[in-house]
Amino acid sequence: MNEIDWVSITLAFLGGFGLFLFGMEYLGQGLQKASGSRMKNLLGVLTNNRFLGVLVGAGVTALVQSSSASTVMVVGFVNAGLMSLKQAVGVIMGANIGTTTTAWIVSLGEWTTYLKPSVIAPVAIIVGVIFTMFSKKQKLRTIGEILFGFGALFLGLEMMSGAAKPLRNLEEVKNLFIALGSHPFLGILTGTIVTAVIQSSSASVGILQALATAALVPWNAAIYIILGQNIGTCITAILSSIGANKNAKRAAAIHLMFNAIGTVIFVIIALISFEFIVPELGAVNIEVTQIGIVHTVFNVACTVLLFPFAGLLVYFAEKLISGKEDISEGELQHLDERILETPSFAVGNAIKEVVRMGNMSVQNAKAAMEALYKKDSAKVQEVFDREKIINQLQHGINHYLVKLSNANLSEQEHSTITGLFHTVSDIERVGDHAENIAELAQLLVKESQEFSEVAVQELKEITDISIKCFELALQAYEFDDKTIAKKALPLEQTVDKLEEVLRSRHIKRLAENKCSSTAGVIFLDVISNLERISDHASNIAMTILDENKSLTTEDMDLSAILE
């Protein structure tokens, strides 16, 4: 027998594995781009209906080609307060089902000659490269990414299978797999360690399928290794939950409990089957498609068995990790770096956080004007304190957006992030103007000055329109609604004209000595700040419209807008 070249085999296998991982990642990125906003909208169906959660988890995992990435995303959502533990349970269960798609893709080669890796990989790579490099259409380039990833995955599988084939005649290798099949704990431990190291159950199942192609893996060893792989995949979520809040840690604990309980149940079934029901099956070599079937049956059966007990999983997780945490307003509540694994979701959550920051600026503008009317020093301090939080949010959001802009995004998502940078800046400036008004209120108190009743009424008039304009712009941004955005623009024009009129009136009152010069200067500064708030609102609305069309008479119907 020829001597085995271990160096060549090792290099070929590791090279194939690297290509397999690259193809899986590239395929997932292409599928995410193809799904676009539809993937982002999946989060919207997450209610307390756990069945919908299972479907969403399976769908997202099938797209990103990694249950580890999906579960890390769930930990991120829970950490950001966007998902309850009850919702998380369903998504985690679904993620385990969705991860089986990779095994079925790998199994295609056994069904027909035309789908064998050696045939389909070159074709998929060639077509993928042509679409990616030479097409000007974004859709075709995205399809090219998917095909190239698909081909790279199959080429990596072919390299791993080819590298493993010389080992089929080695007694040592045969004895190793016999030992793994005879000692369930060793088989489970092997699957757990390999999956924990590479942090992908899809990839570790791919390795097992490559070895099965080389006729190296008996049924009993395959079963126990697959069970171990489902425990090993939990390590990613556990590591991800370090430094997260308690609810996120509970989500990771639920993932581990779910897979561990399922493993215990199936180990018992496997032991009974191989010992008493089909003892001869354990030594028979398993096929690639059969690995896909086992992997799918395990995850689907675990979901069916444990789905009714999801509430108990949440209960035990809360008992295991007890206590509550207070969330500061200055912390990012919708954003979490774990969600960056799925950029489509991260973009949607970034919009929510920016709108939350905007609502805080609205609160500050209203509080500043209230402080001015009532000469309330406590309200002034409230504005100053909230302005610090707004500045903190601006820094945190911009830092997150920089990271998100470097992710694998579609052209539309890149455009959205560019708009978010501008919108965050506009919102922060609104907060600054609210702070300016609060400082003017502070000056009014210090100088013991009063506004006339006419001046107060004029301030209330321009304040209502300016803040209404800003609120409409935020609503338009939150719901990506051009109709609402168009309602904000005429209000900004009204504030511009009203500011000029009020300025002229007040200068006339000053000339007639109907108010003090100090109060007059404060009045003029206040309406100037309110006018600038409406300017920033207009900028936000224009981000949604993405155009500079002239307004129609219908658009200028202020009475309908202010209702």
mmCIF file of N, CA, C and O in Angstrom, residues 200-236:
data_model
loop_
_atom_site.group_PDB
_atom_site.id
_atom_site.type_symbol
_atom_site.label_atom_id
_atom_site.label_comp_id
_atom_site.label_asym_id
_atom_site.label_seq_id
_atom_site.Cartn_x
_atom_site.Cartn_y
_atom_site.Cartn_z
ATOM 1 N N SER A 200 -19.623 27.164 13.755
ATOM 2 C CA SER A 200 -20.636 27.014 12.704
ATOM 3 C C SER A 200 -21.048 25.556 12.596
ATOM 4 O O SER A 200 -20.244 24.713 12.177
ATOM 5 N N SER A 201 -22.297 25.268 12.950
ATOM 6 C CA SER A 201 -22.770 23.886 12.826
ATOM 7 C C SER A 201 -22.934 23.514 11.355
ATOM 8 O O SER A 201 -22.714 22.364 10.966
ATOM 9 N N SER A 202 -23.296 24.484 10.512
ATOM 10 C CA SER A 202 -23.435 24.211 9.073
ATOM 11 C C SER A 202 -22.102 23.750 8.492
ATOM 12 O O SER A 202 -22.036 22.791 7.710
ATOM 13 N N ALA A 203 -21.021 24.433 8.898
ATOM 14 C CA ALA A 203 -19.695 24.076 8.385
ATOM 15 C C ALA A 203 -19.246 22.718 8.914
ATOM 16 O O ALA A 203 -18.671 21.919 8.175
ATOM 17 N N SER A 204 -19.521 22.456 10.198
ATOM 18 C CA SER A 204 -19.082 21.171 10.762
ATOM 19 C C SER A 204 -19.877 20.009 10.161
ATOM 20 O O SER A 204 -19.342 18.922 9.946
ATOM 21 N N VAL A 205 -21.163 20.237 9.857
ATOM 22 C CA VAL A 205 -21.955 19.210 9.163
ATOM 23 C C VAL A 205 -21.399 19.010 7.747
ATOM 24 O O VAL A 205 -21.345 17.884 7.241
ATOM 25 N N GLY A 206 -20.952 20.111 7.121
ATOM 26 C CA GLY A 206 -20.333 20.007 5.795
ATOM 27 C C GLY A 206 -19.076 19.143 5.830
ATOM 28 O O GLY A 206 -18.828 18.347 4.913
ATOM 29 N N ILE A 207 -18.273 19.294 6.887
ATOM 30 C CA ILE A 207 -17.077 18.447 7.045
ATOM 31 C C ILE A 207 -17.490 16.981 7.156
ATOM 32 O O ILE A 207 -16.896 16.101 6.513
ATOM 33 N N LEU A 208 -18.515 16.729 7.969
ATOM 34 C CA LEU A 208 -18.991 15.352 8.152
ATOM 35 C C LEU A 208 -19.479 14.774 6.834
ATOM 36 O O LEU A 208 -19.216 13.599 6.520
ATOM 37 N N GLN A 209 -20.163 15.598 6.041
ATOM 38 C CA GLN A 209 -20.653 15.119 4.746
ATOM 39 C C GLN A 209 -19.499 14.846 3.774
ATOM 40 O O GLN A 209 -19.556 13.910 2.980
ATOM 41 N N ALA A 210 -18.452 15.666 3.860
ATOM 42 C CA ALA A 210 -17.283 15.422 3.009
ATOM 43 C C ALA A 210 -16.620 14.096 3.369
ATOM 44 O O ALA A 210 -16.200 13.332 2.489
ATOM 45 N N LEU A 211 -16.540 13.806 4.668
ATOM 46 C CA LEU A 211 -15.973 12.522 5.111
ATOM 47 C C LEU A 211 -16.877 11.361 4.709
ATOM 48 O O LEU A 211 -16.392 10.276 4.375
ATOM 49 N N ALA A 212 -18.193 11.617 4.738
ATOM 50 C CA ALA A 212 -19.138 10.570 4.325
ATOM 51 C C ALA A 212 -19.000 10.275 2.837
ATOM 52 O O ALA A 212 -19.165 9.122 2.401
ATOM 53 N N THR A 213 -18.711 11.292 2.056
ATOM 54 C CA THR A 213 -18.490 11.088 0.623
ATOM 55 C C THR A 213 -17.324 10.139 0.386
ATOM 56 O O THR A 213 -17.310 9.367 -0.584
ATOM 57 N N ALA A 214 -16.334 10.192 1.291
ATOM 58 C CA ALA A 214 -15.175 9.302 1.187
ATOM 59 C C ALA A 214 -15.423 7.947 1.851
ATOM 60 O O ALA A 214 -14.494 7.157 2.015
ATOM 61 N N ALA A 215 -16.688 7.666 2.235
ATOM 62 C CA ALA A 215 -17.092 6.386 2.838
ATOM 63 C C ALA A 215 -16.319 6.099 4.131
ATOM 64 O O ALA A 215 -15.850 4.986 4.354
ATOM 65 N N LEU A 216 -16.214 7.117 4.990
ATOM 66 C CA LEU A 216 -15.461 6.959 6.228
ATOM 67 C C LEU A 216 -16.332 6.896 7.478
ATOM 68 O O LEU A 216 -15.866 6.470 8.536
ATOM 69 N N VAL A 217 -17.605 7.350 7.361
ATOM 70 C CA VAL A 217 -18.395 7.586 8.574
ATOM 71 C C VAL A 217 -19.534 6.573 8.709
ATOM 72 O O VAL A 217 -20.437 6.532 7.869
ATOM 73 N N PRO A 218 -19.529 5.736 9.786
ATOM 74 C CA PRO A 218 -20.660 4.840 10.039
ATOM 75 C C PRO A 218 -21.835 5.590 10.650
ATOM 76 O O PRO A 218 -21.680 6.696 11.182
ATOM 77 N N TRP A 219 -22.997 4.975 10.602
ATOM 78 C CA TRP A 219 -24.233 5.600 11.079
ATOM 79 C C TRP A 219 -24.137 6.039 12.546
ATOM 80 O O TRP A 219 -24.497 7.164 12.889
ATOM 81 N N ASN A 220 -23.664 5.136 13.416
ATOM 82 C CA ASN A 220 -23.694 5.475 14.843
ATOM 83 C C ASN A 220 -22.777 6.663 15.162
ATOM 84 O O ASN A 220 -23.138 7.560 15.928
ATOM 85 N N ALA A 221 -21.582 6.684 14.537
ATOM 86 C CA ALA A 221 -20.677 7.817 14.771
ATOM 87 C C ALA A 221 -21.292 9.112 14.252
ATOM 88 O O ALA A 221 -21.211 10.160 14.905
ATOM 89 N N ALA A 222 -21.932 9.039 13.066
ATOM 90 C CA ALA A 222 -22.549 10.234 12.475
ATOM 91 C C ALA A 222 -23.633 10.806 13.379
ATOM 92 O O ALA A 222 -23.707 12.024 13.588
ATOM 93 N N ILE A 223 -24.481 9.936 13.938
ATOM 94 C CA ILE A 223 -25.566 10.378 14.808
ATOM 95 C C ILE A 223 -25.012 11.147 16.005
ATOM 96 O O ILE A 223 -25.456 12.271 16.309
ATOM 97 N N TYR A 224 -24.036 10.558 16.679
ATOM 98 C CA TYR A 224 -23.518 11.187 17.896
ATOM 99 C C TYR A 224 -22.751 12.477 17.585
ATOM 100 O O TYR A 224 -22.821 13.444 18.352
ATOM 101 N N ILE A 225 -22.031 12.480 16.467
ATOM 102 C CA ILE A 225 -21.320 13.711 16.082
ATOM 103 C C ILE A 225 -22.311 14.827 15.772
ATOM 104 O O ILE A 225 -22.112 15.979 16.178
ATOM 105 N N ILE A 226 -23.395 14.517 15.061
ATOM 106 C CA ILE A 226 -24.425 15.518 14.736
ATOM 107 C C ILE A 226 -25.051 16.067 16.012
ATOM 108 O O ILE A 226 -25.279 17.287 16.134
ATOM 109 N N LEU A 227 -25.321 15.195 16.985
ATOM 110 C CA LEU A 227 -25.879 15.656 18.257
ATOM 111 C C LEU A 227 -24.901 16.601 18.957
ATOM 112 O O LEU A 227 -25.299 17.630 19.522
ATOM 113 N N GLY A 228 -23.615 16.264 18.908
ATOM 114 C CA GLY A 228 -22.602 17.137 19.500
ATOM 115 C C GLY A 228 -22.491 18.463 18.781
ATOM 116 O O GLY A 228 -22.265 19.516 19.413
ATOM 117 N N GLN A 229 -22.667 18.446 17.461
ATOM 118 C CA GLN A 229 -22.601 19.687 16.685
ATOM 119 C C GLN A 229 -23.678 20.677 17.125
ATOM 120 O O GLN A 229 -23.454 21.892 17.151
ATOM 121 N N ASN A 230 -24.842 20.151 17.484
ATOM 122 C CA ASN A 230 -25.930 21.028 17.912
ATOM 123 C C ASN A 230 -25.673 21.643 19.287
ATOM 124 O O ASN A 230 -26.221 22.701 19.598
ATOM 125 N N ILE A 231 -24.842 21.008 20.091
ATOM 126 C CA ILE A 231 -24.442 21.623 21.366
ATOM 127 C C ILE A 231 -23.302 22.619 21.125
ATOM 128 O O ILE A 231 -23.290 23.724 21.679
ATOM 129 N N GLY A 232 -22.368 22.239 20.257
ATOM 130 C CA GLY A 232 -21.220 23.107 19.980
ATOM 131 C C GLY A 232 -21.613 24.440 19.382
ATOM 132 O O GLY A 232 -20.947 25.458 19.626
ATOM 133 N N THR A 233 -22.714 24.462 18.615
ATOM 134 C CA THR A 233 -23.133 25.720 17.987
ATOM 135 C C THR A 233 -23.603 26.745 19.010
ATOM 136 O O THR A 233 -23.688 27.938 18.707
ATOM 137 N N CYS A 234 -23.906 26.287 20.240
ATOM 138 C CA CYS A 234 -24.370 27.209 21.295
ATOM 139 C C CYS A 234 -23.251 28.102 21.816
ATOM 140 O O CYS A 234 -23.525 29.138 22.418
ATOM 141 N N ILE A 235 -21.998 27.692 21.603
ATOM 142 C CA ILE A 235 -20.877 28.447 22.166
ATOM 143 C C ILE A 235 -20.824 29.864 21.615
ATOM 144 O O ILE A 235 -20.456 30.813 22.317
ATOM 145 N N THR A 236 -21.227 30.037 20.345
ATOM 146 C CA THR A 236 -21.183 31.367 19.730
ATOM 147 C C THR A 236 -22.113 32.330 20.453
ATOM 148 O O THR A 236 -21.738 33.461 20.767
#
